[in-house]
Tab-separated table of C-alpha atoms and ligand atoms in Angstrom:
chain	number	residue	atom	x	y	z
A	5	MET	CA	-23.368	-9.688	37.570
A	6	ALA	CA	-22.654	-12.541	35.158
A	7	VAL	CA	-19.334	-11.264	33.812
A	8	ALA	CA	-15.997	-11.166	35.633
A	9	VAL	CA	-15.133	-7.477	35.780
A	10	SER	CA	-11.521	-8.100	36.824
A	11	GLY	CA	-10.412	-9.865	33.624
A	12	GLY	CA	-8.238	-8.034	31.133
A	13	SER	CA	-7.730	-5.075	33.404
A	14	ALA	CA	-3.940	-4.641	32.992
A	15	ILE	CA	-4.214	-2.059	30.203
A	16	ARG	CA	-7.023	-0.250	32.007
A	17	LYS	CA	-5.008	-0.144	35.232
A	18	MET	CA	-2.072	1.422	33.410
A	19	PHE	CA	-4.424	3.894	31.749
A	20	GLU	CA	-5.701	4.998	35.163
A	21	GLN	CA	-2.182	5.198	36.622
A	22	GLY	CA	-1.242	7.335	33.622
A	23	ILE	CA	-4.045	9.807	34.387
A	24	GLU	CA	-2.828	10.088	38.001
A	25	LEU	CA	0.822	10.593	36.951
A	26	LYS	CA	-0.156	13.216	34.370
A	27	LYS	CA	-2.134	15.135	37.023
A	28	LYS	CA	0.892	15.084	39.307
A	29	TYR	CA	3.772	15.733	36.877
A	30	GLY	CA	2.084	17.354	33.879
A	31	GLU	CA	1.122	15.838	30.512
A	32	ASN	CA	4.564	16.385	28.947
A	33	ASN	CA	6.472	14.679	31.755
A	34	VAL	CA	4.716	11.314	31.494
A	35	PHE	CA	5.624	8.877	28.708
A	36	ASP	CA	2.614	6.702	28.072
A	37	PHE	CA	3.077	3.642	25.847
A	38	SER	CA	0.157	1.745	27.353
A	39	LEU	CA	-2.700	2.265	24.893
A	40	GLY	CA	-3.207	1.282	21.262
A	41	ASN	CA	-5.234	4.390	20.484
A	42	PRO	CA	-4.149	5.623	17.017
A	43	ASP	CA	-3.034	9.244	17.365
A	44	LEU	CA	-2.660	10.191	13.664
A	45	ALA	CA	-5.380	12.301	12.046
A	46	PRO	CA	-7.635	10.384	9.652
A	47	PRO	CA	-6.588	10.753	5.979
A	48	ALA	CA	-8.070	13.586	3.878
A	49	ALA	CA	-10.469	11.137	2.178
A	50	VAL	CA	-12.324	10.724	5.497
A	51	LYS	CA	-12.959	14.460	5.840
A	52	ALA	CA	-14.061	14.656	2.189
A	53	ALA	CA	-16.486	11.765	2.767
A	54	LEU	CA	-17.863	13.400	5.927
A	55	LEU	CA	-18.429	16.698	4.100
A	56	LYS	CA	-20.377	14.832	1.424
A	57	ILE	CA	-22.414	13.045	4.100
A	58	ALA	CA	-23.151	16.437	5.732
A	59	ASN	CA	-24.241	17.881	2.375
A	60	ASP	CA	-26.689	15.025	1.883
A	61	ALA	CA	-27.932	15.054	5.483
A	62	ASP	CA	-31.068	17.073	4.653
A	63	LYS	CA	-32.400	14.304	2.401
A	64	PRO	CA	-34.934	11.680	3.553
A	65	PHE	CA	-33.372	8.441	4.845
A	66	ALA	CA	-29.922	10.103	4.865
A	67	VAL	CA	-29.176	8.057	7.975
A	68	GLY	CA	-32.177	5.736	7.882
A	69	TYR	CA	-32.521	2.022	8.519
A	70	MET	CA	-30.692	-0.200	6.072
A	71	PRO	CA	-30.246	-3.926	5.343
A	72	ASN	CA	-28.751	-5.575	8.449
A	73	ALA	CA	-25.562	-6.610	6.635
A	74	GLY	CA	-24.917	-3.001	5.595
A	75	TYR	CA	-25.462	-0.605	2.696
A	76	PRO	CA	-25.066	-2.455	-0.631
A	77	ALA	CA	-22.534	0.180	-1.812
A	78	THR	CA	-20.459	-0.328	1.358
A	79	ARG	CA	-20.476	-4.104	0.956
A	80	GLU	CA	-19.385	-3.635	-2.676
A	81	ALA	CA	-16.504	-1.353	-1.633
A	82	LEU	CA	-15.459	-3.860	1.044
A	83	ALA	CA	-15.743	-6.773	-1.397
A	84	ALA	CA	-13.347	-4.976	-3.774
A	85	LEU	CA	-10.903	-4.373	-0.905
A	86	VAL	CA	-11.106	-7.935	0.429
A	87	SER	CA	-10.764	-9.434	-3.086
A	88	LYS	CA	-7.493	-7.542	-3.527
A	89	GLU	CA	-6.133	-8.244	-0.063
A	90	GLN	CA	-7.152	-11.894	0.073
A	91	GLN	CA	-6.306	-12.572	-3.577
A	92	VAL	CA	-9.622	-14.410	-3.926
A	93	GLN	CA	-12.605	-12.889	-5.763
A	94	THR	CA	-15.056	-12.297	-2.900
A	95	PRO	CA	-18.639	-11.177	-3.639
A	96	ALA	CA	-20.449	-8.494	-1.631
A	97	ALA	CA	-22.825	-11.262	-0.466
A	98	ASN	CA	-19.939	-12.657	1.626
A	99	ILE	CA	-19.332	-9.377	3.463
A	100	ILE	CA	-21.044	-7.857	6.496
A	101	ALA	CA	-20.271	-4.373	7.807
A	102	THR	CA	-19.720	-4.745	11.563
A	103	VAL	CA	-19.329	-2.638	14.676
A	104	GLY	CA	-15.524	-2.735	14.512
A	105	ALA	CA	-13.484	-5.926	14.554
A	106	ALA	CA	-14.718	-6.425	18.123
A	107	GLY	CA	-18.326	-6.537	16.898
A	108	GLY	CA	-17.307	-8.758	13.967
A	109	LEU	CA	-15.637	-11.316	16.235
A	110	ASN	CA	-18.666	-11.400	18.547
A	111	VAL	CA	-21.022	-11.896	15.596
A	112	LEU	CA	-18.840	-14.697	14.263
A	113	PHE	CA	-18.483	-16.533	17.571
A	114	HIS	CA	-22.210	-16.169	18.239
A	115	ALA	CA	-22.928	-17.817	14.891
A	116	ILE	CA	-20.414	-20.679	14.995
A	117	LEU	CA	-19.941	-21.636	18.662
A	118	SER	CA	-22.030	-24.051	20.720
A	119	ALA	CA	-21.626	-24.283	24.500
A	120	GLY	CA	-18.190	-25.700	25.373
A	121	ASP	CA	-16.708	-25.272	21.890
A	122	GLU	CA	-13.057	-24.286	21.934
A	123	VAL	CA	-11.227	-21.544	20.082
A	124	VAL	CA	-7.478	-22.109	19.894
A	125	VAL	CA	-5.322	-18.960	19.857
A	126	PRO	CA	-1.528	-18.584	19.812
A	127	SER	CA	-0.349	-16.718	22.876
A	128	PRO	CA	0.437	-13.892	23.519
A	129	TYR	CA	-2.893	-12.606	22.259
A	130	PHE	CA	-5.291	-9.644	22.443
A	131	VAL	CA	-6.831	-10.286	25.818
A	132	GLU	CA	-10.374	-9.266	24.851
A	133	TYR	CA	-10.590	-12.511	22.831
A	134	GLY	CA	-11.375	-14.318	26.093
A	135	PHE	CA	-14.529	-12.236	26.476
A	136	TYR	CA	-15.546	-12.434	22.820
A	137	VAL	CA	-15.407	-16.247	22.949
A	138	GLY	CA	-16.843	-16.561	26.481
A	139	ASN	CA	-19.776	-14.272	25.598
A	140	HIS	CA	-21.108	-17.042	23.349
A	141	GLY	CA	-20.493	-20.096	25.536
A	142	GLY	CA	-17.075	-20.891	24.047
A	143	VAL	CA	-13.762	-21.519	25.762
A	144	LEU	CA	-10.577	-19.754	24.640
A	145	LYS	CA	-7.606	-22.123	24.510
A	146	PRO	CA	-4.306	-20.214	24.378
A	147	VAL	CA	-1.270	-22.071	23.002
A	148	PRO	CA	2.149	-20.733	24.002
A	149	THR	CA	4.165	-19.633	20.975
A	150	ASN	CA	7.536	-20.779	22.390
A	151	ARG	CA	9.389	-18.852	19.693
A	152	ARG	CA	11.619	-15.836	20.039
A	153	ASP	CA	10.063	-14.166	16.994
A	154	PHE	CA	6.501	-15.169	17.992
A	155	SER	CA	5.961	-17.016	14.706
A	156	LEU	CA	3.266	-19.715	14.686
A	157	ASP	CA	4.180	-22.880	16.578
A	158	LEU	CA	2.340	-25.216	14.221
A	159	GLU	CA	3.040	-28.357	16.250
A	160	ALA	CA	1.710	-26.771	19.418
A	161	ILE	CA	-1.432	-25.575	17.604
A	162	ASP	CA	-1.953	-29.040	16.123
A	163	GLY	CA	-1.552	-30.544	19.595
A	164	ALA	CA	-4.130	-28.145	21.087
A	165	ILE	CA	-6.835	-29.048	18.556
A	166	GLY	CA	-9.336	-31.603	19.795
A	167	PRO	CA	-12.905	-32.811	19.230
A	168	LYS	CA	-14.324	-29.599	20.743
A	169	THR	CA	-12.276	-27.198	18.595
A	170	ARG	CA	-14.497	-25.011	16.432
A	171	ALA	CA	-11.958	-22.393	15.360
A	172	VAL	CA	-8.324	-21.389	15.346
A	173	LEU	CA	-7.934	-17.633	15.715
A	174	VAL	CA	-4.861	-15.839	14.389
A	175	ASN	CA	-4.123	-12.126	14.375
A	176	THR	CA	-1.822	-10.779	11.688
A	177	PRO	CA	-0.134	-8.265	11.971
A	178	ASN	CA	-0.177	-9.209	15.612
A	179	ASN	CA	-1.078	-7.331	18.763
A	180	PRO	CA	1.067	-7.455	20.926
A	181	THR	CA	4.044	-8.937	19.011
A	182	GLY	CA	4.097	-7.105	15.647
A	183	GLN	CA	4.692	-10.411	13.822
A	184	ILE	CA	3.170	-11.038	10.355
A	185	TYR	CA	2.654	-14.711	9.513
A	186	PRO	CA	4.301	-15.890	6.272
A	187	ALA	CA	2.293	-17.631	3.530
A	188	GLU	CA	4.075	-20.989	4.118
A	189	ASP	CA	2.996	-21.051	7.774
A	190	LEU	CA	-0.602	-20.144	6.896
A	191	ALA	CA	-0.649	-22.863	4.227
A	192	ALA	CA	0.746	-25.406	6.710
A	193	LEU	CA	-1.861	-24.320	9.260
A	194	GLY	CA	-4.544	-24.767	6.571
A	195	ARG	CA	-3.341	-28.333	5.924
A	196	THR	CA	-3.431	-29.077	9.659
A	197	LEU	CA	-6.994	-27.797	9.896
A	198	GLU	CA	-8.096	-29.868	6.895
A	199	ARG	CA	-6.616	-32.992	8.471
A	200	ARG	CA	-8.062	-32.297	11.916
A	201	SER	CA	-11.523	-31.331	10.545
A	202	ALA	CA	-11.628	-34.673	8.677
A	203	GLU	CA	-10.448	-36.547	11.762
A	204	PHE	CA	-13.133	-35.071	14.017
A	205	GLY	CA	-15.842	-34.919	11.361
A	206	ARG	CA	-16.586	-31.229	11.978
A	207	THR	CA	-15.522	-28.020	10.326
A	208	ILE	CA	-12.788	-26.141	12.135
A	209	TYR	CA	-12.756	-22.515	10.982
A	210	LEU	CA	-9.634	-20.444	10.554
A	211	VAL	CA	-10.381	-16.905	11.714
A	212	SER	CA	-7.942	-14.131	10.877
A	213	ASP	CA	-8.326	-10.933	12.875
A	214	GLU	CA	-6.680	-8.234	10.764
A	215	PRO	CA	-7.346	-4.727	12.138
A	216	TYR	CA	-3.684	-3.804	11.526
A	217	ARG	CA	-3.489	-4.994	7.900
A	218	GLN	CA	-2.331	-1.621	6.479
A	219	LEU	CA	0.234	-1.078	9.246
A	220	ASN	CA	2.903	-3.076	7.479
A	221	TYR	CA	6.611	-2.152	7.503
A	222	THR	CA	7.919	-5.060	5.415
A	223	GLY	CA	7.436	-3.590	1.944
A	224	GLU	CA	5.775	-6.919	0.983
A	225	PRO	CA	2.026	-7.587	0.858
A	226	ILE	CA	0.625	-9.285	3.952
A	227	PRO	CA	0.009	-12.963	3.102
A	228	PRO	CA	-3.718	-13.630	2.692
A	229	ILE	CA	-5.647	-16.255	4.612
A	230	PHE	CA	-8.266	-17.259	1.991
A	231	PRO	CA	-5.890	-19.143	-0.350
A	232	ALA	CA	-4.455	-20.998	2.679
A	233	TYR	CA	-7.679	-22.674	3.803
A	234	ALA	CA	-11.217	-22.948	2.449
A	235	HIS	CA	-13.074	-22.591	5.774
A	236	SER	CA	-11.625	-19.210	6.608
A	237	VAL	CA	-13.140	-15.926	7.738
A	238	VAL	CA	-11.418	-12.542	7.907
A	239	VAL	CA	-12.342	-9.857	10.413
A	240	GLY	CA	-11.186	-6.367	9.508
A	241	SER	CA	-11.455	-2.856	10.881
A	242	PHE	CA	-10.801	0.790	10.048
A	243	SER	CA	-10.014	1.774	13.647
A	244	LYS	CA	-6.281	1.875	12.981
A	245	THR	CA	-5.923	2.212	9.217
A	246	LEU	CA	-8.242	5.236	8.944
A	247	SER	CA	-7.776	6.350	12.602
A	248	LEU	CA	-11.526	5.862	13.150
A	249	ALA	CA	-11.383	3.849	16.382
A	250	GLY	CA	-14.327	5.638	18.028
A	251	GLU	CA	-16.645	5.231	15.061
A	252	ARG	CA	-16.620	1.413	15.453
A	253	ILE	CA	-16.548	0.348	11.828
A	254	GLY	CA	-15.230	-2.964	10.550
A	255	TYR	CA	-16.272	-6.023	8.577
A	256	LEU	CA	-16.528	-9.783	8.360
A	257	ALA	CA	-15.609	-11.536	5.110
A	258	ALA	CA	-16.296	-15.230	4.490
A	259	ASN	CA	-14.196	-17.243	2.050
A	260	PRO	CA	-16.373	-18.134	-0.989
A	261	ALA	CA	-14.889	-21.663	-0.767
A	262	ILE	CA	-16.623	-22.408	2.577
A	263	ASP	CA	-19.070	-25.347	2.210
A	264	GLY	CA	-22.573	-23.882	2.555
A	265	VAL	CA	-21.268	-20.322	2.746
A	266	GLU	CA	-24.818	-18.937	2.169
A	267	THR	CA	-26.000	-20.691	5.347
A	268	LEU	CA	-23.034	-19.292	7.290
A	269	MET	CA	-23.758	-15.781	5.938
A	270	GLY	CA	-27.407	-16.160	6.978
A	271	GLY	CA	-26.266	-17.071	10.510
A	272	LEU	CA	-23.819	-14.172	10.645
A	273	ILE	CA	-26.392	-11.632	9.462
A	274	LEU	CA	-28.942	-12.939	11.974
A	275	SER	CA	-26.330	-12.666	14.762
A	276	ASN	CA	-25.468	-9.106	13.717
A	277	ARG	CA	-29.166	-8.238	13.850
A	278	THR	CA	-30.034	-9.943	17.120
A	279	LEU	CA	-26.957	-9.224	19.268
A	280	GLY	CA	-28.123	-5.650	19.602
A	281	PHE	CA	-25.994	-3.997	16.936
A	282	VAL	CA	-28.682	-4.484	14.201
A	283	ASN	CA	-26.264	-2.895	11.732
A	284	ALA	CA	-22.868	-1.164	11.728
A	285	PRO	CA	-22.854	2.667	12.093
A	286	ALA	CA	-24.294	4.384	9.008
A	287	ILE	CA	-21.787	7.250	8.922
A	288	GLY	CA	-18.814	4.895	9.154
A	289	GLN	CA	-20.246	2.743	6.381
A	290	LYS	CA	-20.742	5.772	4.140
A	291	ILE	CA	-17.153	6.867	4.739
A	292	LEU	CA	-15.996	3.477	3.477
A	293	GLN	CA	-17.873	3.878	0.193
A	294	SER	CA	-15.134	6.277	-0.923
A	295	ALA	CA	-12.312	5.761	1.617
A	296	ALA	CA	-12.083	1.988	2.260
A	297	GLU	CA	-8.833	1.741	0.319
A	298	GLU	CA	-7.246	4.875	1.822
A	299	GLY	CA	-4.996	4.832	4.876
A	300	ILE	CA	-2.973	6.896	7.319
A	301	ASP	CA	0.702	7.561	6.544
A	302	VAL	CA	2.407	4.365	7.696
A	303	GLU	CA	5.833	6.032	7.418
A	304	VAL	CA	5.066	8.036	10.561
A	305	TYR	CA	4.591	4.815	12.538
A	306	ARG	CA	7.708	3.319	10.928
A	307	ARG	CA	9.773	6.323	12.067
A	308	ARG	CA	8.482	5.925	15.618
A	309	ARG	CA	9.113	2.175	15.554
A	310	ASP	CA	12.717	2.797	14.549
A	311	ALA	CA	13.186	5.494	17.212
A	312	LEU	CA	11.823	3.221	19.944
A	313	ALA	CA	13.939	0.307	18.685
A	314	ALA	CA	17.003	2.570	19.033
A	315	ALA	CA	15.930	3.435	22.604
A	316	PHE	CA	15.679	-0.279	23.519
A	317	THR	CA	19.054	-1.031	21.928
A	318	ASN	CA	20.562	1.909	23.814
A	319	ALA	CA	19.166	0.362	27.022
A	320	GLY	CA	20.772	-3.007	26.228
A	321	LEU	CA	17.482	-4.812	25.566
A	322	GLU	CA	17.065	-7.530	22.948
A	323	PHE	CA	13.730	-7.575	21.192
A	324	PHE	CA	11.789	-8.605	18.078
A	325	LEU	CA	11.493	-5.687	15.636
A	326	PRO	CA	7.776	-5.474	14.763
A	327	LYS	CA	6.950	-6.066	11.096
A	328	GLY	CA	3.480	-4.590	11.450
A	329	ALA	CA	0.899	-3.072	13.860
A	330	PHE	CA	2.230	-0.536	16.390
A	331	TYR	CA	3.523	-2.523	19.341
A	332	PHE	CA	6.801	-3.893	20.668
A	333	PHE	CA	6.635	-6.947	22.904
A	334	VAL	CA	9.931	-6.673	24.738
A	335	PRO	CA	11.430	-9.332	27.030
A	336	SER	CA	11.705	-8.017	30.573
A	337	PRO	CA	15.373	-7.773	31.641
A	338	VAL	CA	14.395	-9.565	34.894
A	339	ALA	CA	12.138	-12.613	35.195
A	340	ASP	CA	9.451	-10.790	37.192
A	341	GLU	CA	7.978	-8.341	34.684
A	342	THR	CA	6.200	-6.360	37.409
A	343	LYS	CA	9.600	-5.191	38.717
A	344	PHE	CA	10.389	-3.722	35.291
A	345	VAL	CA	6.911	-2.149	35.068
A	346	GLU	CA	7.540	-0.525	38.486
A	347	ALA	CA	11.055	0.665	37.554
A	348	LEU	CA	9.645	2.277	34.408
A	349	LEU	CA	6.865	3.908	36.438
A	350	ASP	CA	9.585	5.472	38.631
A	351	GLU	CA	10.733	7.115	35.388
A	352	ARG	CA	7.102	8.082	34.592
A	353	ILE	CA	7.068	5.605	31.689
A	354	LEU	CA	3.985	3.421	31.201
A	355	ALA	CA	3.968	0.040	29.455
A	356	VAL	CA	1.771	-3.019	29.985
A	357	GLY	CA	3.023	-6.323	31.449
A	358	GLY	CA	2.881	-9.391	29.199
A	359	SER	CA	0.613	-11.173	31.718
A	360	GLY	CA	-2.134	-8.957	30.299
A	361	PHE	CA	-1.615	-10.769	26.976
A	362	GLY	CA	-1.253	-14.287	28.340
A	363	LEU	CA	2.579	-14.290	28.349
A	364	PRO	CA	4.392	-13.078	31.470
A	365	GLY	CA	8.030	-11.981	31.275
A	366	PHE	CA	7.431	-9.331	28.594
A	367	LEU	CA	6.203	-5.749	28.328
A	368	ARG	CA	4.107	-4.254	25.557
A	369	PHE	CA	4.966	-0.752	24.368
A	370	ALA	CA	2.475	0.892	21.942
A	371	PHE	CA	4.184	3.344	19.578
A	372	CYS	CA	1.111	5.273	18.457
A	373	VAL	CA	2.584	8.182	20.447
A	374	GLU	CA	4.192	11.448	19.387
A	375	ASP	CA	7.944	11.428	18.611
A	376	ARG	CA	8.582	13.597	21.669
A	377	VAL	CA	7.234	10.840	23.944
A	378	ILE	CA	9.795	8.383	22.558
A	379	ALA	CA	12.617	10.947	22.748
A	380	GLY	CA	11.588	11.902	26.302
A	381	ALA	CA	11.520	8.266	27.469
A	382	THR	CA	14.803	7.084	25.925
A	383	GLU	CA	17.102	7.795	28.881
A	384	GLY	CA	14.461	6.725	31.396
A	385	ILE	CA	14.159	3.305	29.734
A	386	ALA	CA	17.946	2.839	29.985
A	387	ARG	CA	17.907	3.902	33.678
A	388	ALA	CA	15.020	1.518	34.455
A	389	VAL	CA	16.798	-1.427	32.801
A	390	ALA	CA	20.010	-0.649	34.692
A	391	ALA	CA	18.084	-0.283	37.977
A	392	VAL	CA	16.316	-3.665	37.787
A	393	ARG	CA	19.518	-5.413	36.684
A	394	ARG	CA	21.412	-3.832	39.628
A	395	THR	CA	18.744	-4.921	42.117
A	396	GLU	CA	18.713	-8.439	40.731
A	397	ALA	CA	22.528	-8.698	40.817
A	398	LYS	CA	22.486	-7.701	44.535
A	399	ALA	CA	19.754	-10.231	45.441
B	16	PLP	C1	-5.946	-7.604	17.812
B	16	PLP	C2	-7.149	-6.744	17.900
B	16	PLP	N1	-8.326	-7.231	17.496
B	16	PLP	C3	-9.447	-6.491	17.552
B	16	PLP	C4	-9.426	-5.200	18.032
B	16	PLP	C5	-10.695	-4.418	18.073
B	16	PLP	O1	-10.703	-3.536	17.022
B	16	PLP	P1	-11.963	-2.587	16.712
B	16	PLP	O2	-11.616	-1.230	17.205
B	16	PLP	O3	-12.110	-2.629	15.234
B	16	PLP	O4	-13.133	-3.186	17.397
B	16	PLP	C6	-8.221	-4.644	18.481
B	16	PLP	C7	-8.187	-3.287	19.038
B	16	PLP	O5	-7.223	-2.817	19.568
B	16	PLP	C8	-7.049	-5.438	18.410
B	16	PLP	O6	-5.876	-4.976	18.820
């Protein structure tokens, strides 16, 4: 087999341990924060769209072949959404409907990477990126963030860029940290990329992976990437914002300011066609024609975030309060994160070690879980923290 099956298995391992624990102790006695699987029902607009699709399903070509980049009406709906979010008028010609953000990133890397090209990513990062880049001959180059709030370390990113760099990949709001990058940092990153592209005589793309864009607790709009840098591409998804993770529907949007953007779009559409996807799912695309700008009730996730923050404070942990997405990335109270993972497991609480995201010494807790899971885990978290601190003090 050509792929390494062991990579990125930390979340999977926790998932399997969770199944075992639930069998043994019962579903309600296990507190599983390991998976980012959105548990809220899709908004009413999704059901309404599906009913309409069902009503039309007896017509010819109801779910027939379509242009590889997607239904024109879907691309128009996405162009309207992207134009608002990115604050740059973006035509439908610059949009492709993709098989989730995962499919979008693969299409993009297939189109822009040559063998040995590097993609710089601030760490911690969504571990699947290593596969998405490696699938197309590229090399992922993580750059430690070195900041308590996980904001962009612009000097470190600058230092990591070299003659082989083809792209810098950011993810905002971020999995696993919950950070949202401010406009000043994106603008500064854009200036760095302009300078470095000129120095090396090759375009370095700025790729923004934004599947959590609507999960924003700041009350302010999420700063857009397009005004920050001409050679930028956004990858989006409806897995989280419409709770449609299994349908695999997302998009790629290319900044109209990219030099030769038509050629890039041609390459992206060819990649989408030839990688095996051919086009994004028809039903998902049709849902977006009326529901692209809808979303789940973010207040539910905010309430859970605040409840889990209170549980960590109660346990004596210091942490960064996520501004977006649905994860906490909490410093382990002892240097060896695996000891904290084990102590939590003794309390039937599941969270994933930071090593699974390229930054040991932390744990990721996903708060797309029912309120009762957070309430049920609160005392257990405090006991686990006290237990590892006691053991360390004795050693
Ligand atoms: C940061 C990040 N990027 C991409 C994805 C993939 O999203 P999709 O379900 O749209 O493929 C995820 C999924 O969890 C994610 O967390």
